[in-house]
Coordinates of C-alpha atoms in Angstrom, one line a residue:
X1417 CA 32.6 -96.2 26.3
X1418 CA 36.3 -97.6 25.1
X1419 CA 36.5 -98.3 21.0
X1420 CA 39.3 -100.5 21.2
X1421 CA 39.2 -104.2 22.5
X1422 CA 42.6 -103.8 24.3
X1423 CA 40.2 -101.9 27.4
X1424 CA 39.7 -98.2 26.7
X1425 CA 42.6 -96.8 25.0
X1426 CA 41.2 -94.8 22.7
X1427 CA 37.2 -93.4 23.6
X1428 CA 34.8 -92.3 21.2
X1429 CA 35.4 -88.6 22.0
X1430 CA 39.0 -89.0 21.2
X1431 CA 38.8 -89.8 17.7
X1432 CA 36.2 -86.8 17.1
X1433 CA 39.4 -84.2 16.3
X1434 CA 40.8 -86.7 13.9
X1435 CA 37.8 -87.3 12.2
X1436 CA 36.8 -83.4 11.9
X1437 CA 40.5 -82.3 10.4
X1438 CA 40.2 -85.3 7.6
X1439 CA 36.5 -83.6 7.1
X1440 CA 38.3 -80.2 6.9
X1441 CA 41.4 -81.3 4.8
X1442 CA 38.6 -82.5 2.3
X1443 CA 36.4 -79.9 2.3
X1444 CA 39.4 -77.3 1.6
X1445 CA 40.4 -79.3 -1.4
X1446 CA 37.1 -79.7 -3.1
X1447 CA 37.1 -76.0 -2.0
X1448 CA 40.1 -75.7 -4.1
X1449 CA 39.4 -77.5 -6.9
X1450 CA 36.2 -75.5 -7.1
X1451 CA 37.7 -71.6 -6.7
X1452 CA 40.4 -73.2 -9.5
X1453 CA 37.6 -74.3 -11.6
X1454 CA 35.4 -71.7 -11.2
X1455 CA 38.4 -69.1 -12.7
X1456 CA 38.7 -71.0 -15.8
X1457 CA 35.0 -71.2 -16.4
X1458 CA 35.0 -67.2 -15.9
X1459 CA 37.9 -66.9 -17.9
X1460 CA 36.2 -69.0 -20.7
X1461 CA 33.0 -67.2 -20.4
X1462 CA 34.7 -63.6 -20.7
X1463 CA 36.1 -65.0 -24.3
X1464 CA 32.6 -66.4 -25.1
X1465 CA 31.4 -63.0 -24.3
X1466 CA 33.3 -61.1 -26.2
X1467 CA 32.9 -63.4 -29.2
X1468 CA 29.1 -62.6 -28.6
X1469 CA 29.0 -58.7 -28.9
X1470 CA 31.0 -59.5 -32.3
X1471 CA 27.7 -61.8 -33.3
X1472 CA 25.6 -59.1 -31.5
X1473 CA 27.0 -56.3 -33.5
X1474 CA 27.1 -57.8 -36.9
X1475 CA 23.0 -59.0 -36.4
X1476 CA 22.2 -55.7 -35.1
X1477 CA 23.8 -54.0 -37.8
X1478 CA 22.1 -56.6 -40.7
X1479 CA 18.9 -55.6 -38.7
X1480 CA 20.0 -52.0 -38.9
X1481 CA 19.8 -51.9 -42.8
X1482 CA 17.1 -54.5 -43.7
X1483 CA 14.6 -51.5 -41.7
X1484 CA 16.7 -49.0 -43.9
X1485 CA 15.9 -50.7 -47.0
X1486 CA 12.4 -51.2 -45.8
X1487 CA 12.0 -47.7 -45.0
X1488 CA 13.7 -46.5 -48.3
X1489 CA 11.1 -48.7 -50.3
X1490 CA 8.2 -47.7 -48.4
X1491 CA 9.3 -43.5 -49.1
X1492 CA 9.4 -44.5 -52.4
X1493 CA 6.3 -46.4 -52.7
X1494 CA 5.0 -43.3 -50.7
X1495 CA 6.0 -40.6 -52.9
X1496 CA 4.8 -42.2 -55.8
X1497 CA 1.5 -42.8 -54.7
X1498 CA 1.5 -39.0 -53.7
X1499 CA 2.5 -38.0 -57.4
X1500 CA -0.2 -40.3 -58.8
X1501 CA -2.6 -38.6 -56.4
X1502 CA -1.3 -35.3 -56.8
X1503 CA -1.8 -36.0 -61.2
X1504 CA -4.8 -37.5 -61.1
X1505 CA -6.0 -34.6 -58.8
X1506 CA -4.5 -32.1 -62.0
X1507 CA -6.4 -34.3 -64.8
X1508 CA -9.9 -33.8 -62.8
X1509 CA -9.4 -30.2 -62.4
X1510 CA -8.5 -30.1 -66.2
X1511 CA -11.4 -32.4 -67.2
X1512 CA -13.8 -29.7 -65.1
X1513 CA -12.2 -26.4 -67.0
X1514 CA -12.7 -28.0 -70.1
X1515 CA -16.1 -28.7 -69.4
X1516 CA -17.9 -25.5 -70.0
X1517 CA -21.2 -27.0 -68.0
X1518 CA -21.2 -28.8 -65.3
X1519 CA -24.8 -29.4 -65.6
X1520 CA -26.5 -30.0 -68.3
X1521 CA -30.1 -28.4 -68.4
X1522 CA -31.0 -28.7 -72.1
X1523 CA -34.5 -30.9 -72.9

């Protein structure tokens, strides 16, 4: 099956070696271009990272002491609940040994 009109100089099979290096030649510079991209977009992403645990950090820190402060105000509120429990459980014990009767039986 000749591919040129001058009467089978070149065949079909010929041309396949050609045809398969220019594939190769093209495939190892988009192979290339994509290892050389590929380093700068890691390279970019290692920077990106770090400026994340920076972020990370400083939020998990703020988080850290909002809960202290939470926890600081709720031990407060706590312990003075207990002392108002703890006096009001002194006033009734005083109101009942001041009382001499606890029942009153007189008619």
């Amino acid at each position: 099956m000749p591919i040129s009109p001058i009467g089978g100089v070149n065949y079909a099979n010929q041309n396949a070696p050609v045809h398969s290096a220019q594939v190769s030649n093209e495939l190892a510079k988009d192979s290339f271009a994509t290892l050389v991209n590929m380093s700068e977009f890691q390279a970019k992403e290692k920077a990106v990272e770090k400026l994340e645990k920076v972020n990370q950090t400083h939020e998990v820190s703020d988080e850290v002491k909002e809960r202290q402060e939470e926890e600081k105000k709720h031990s407060k509120h706590h312990q003075e609940q207990e002392e108002k429990d703890e006096q009001e459980e002194k006033d009734e014990q005083e109101v009942v040994k001041k009382s001499s009767h606890l029942l009153d039986l007189s008619i």
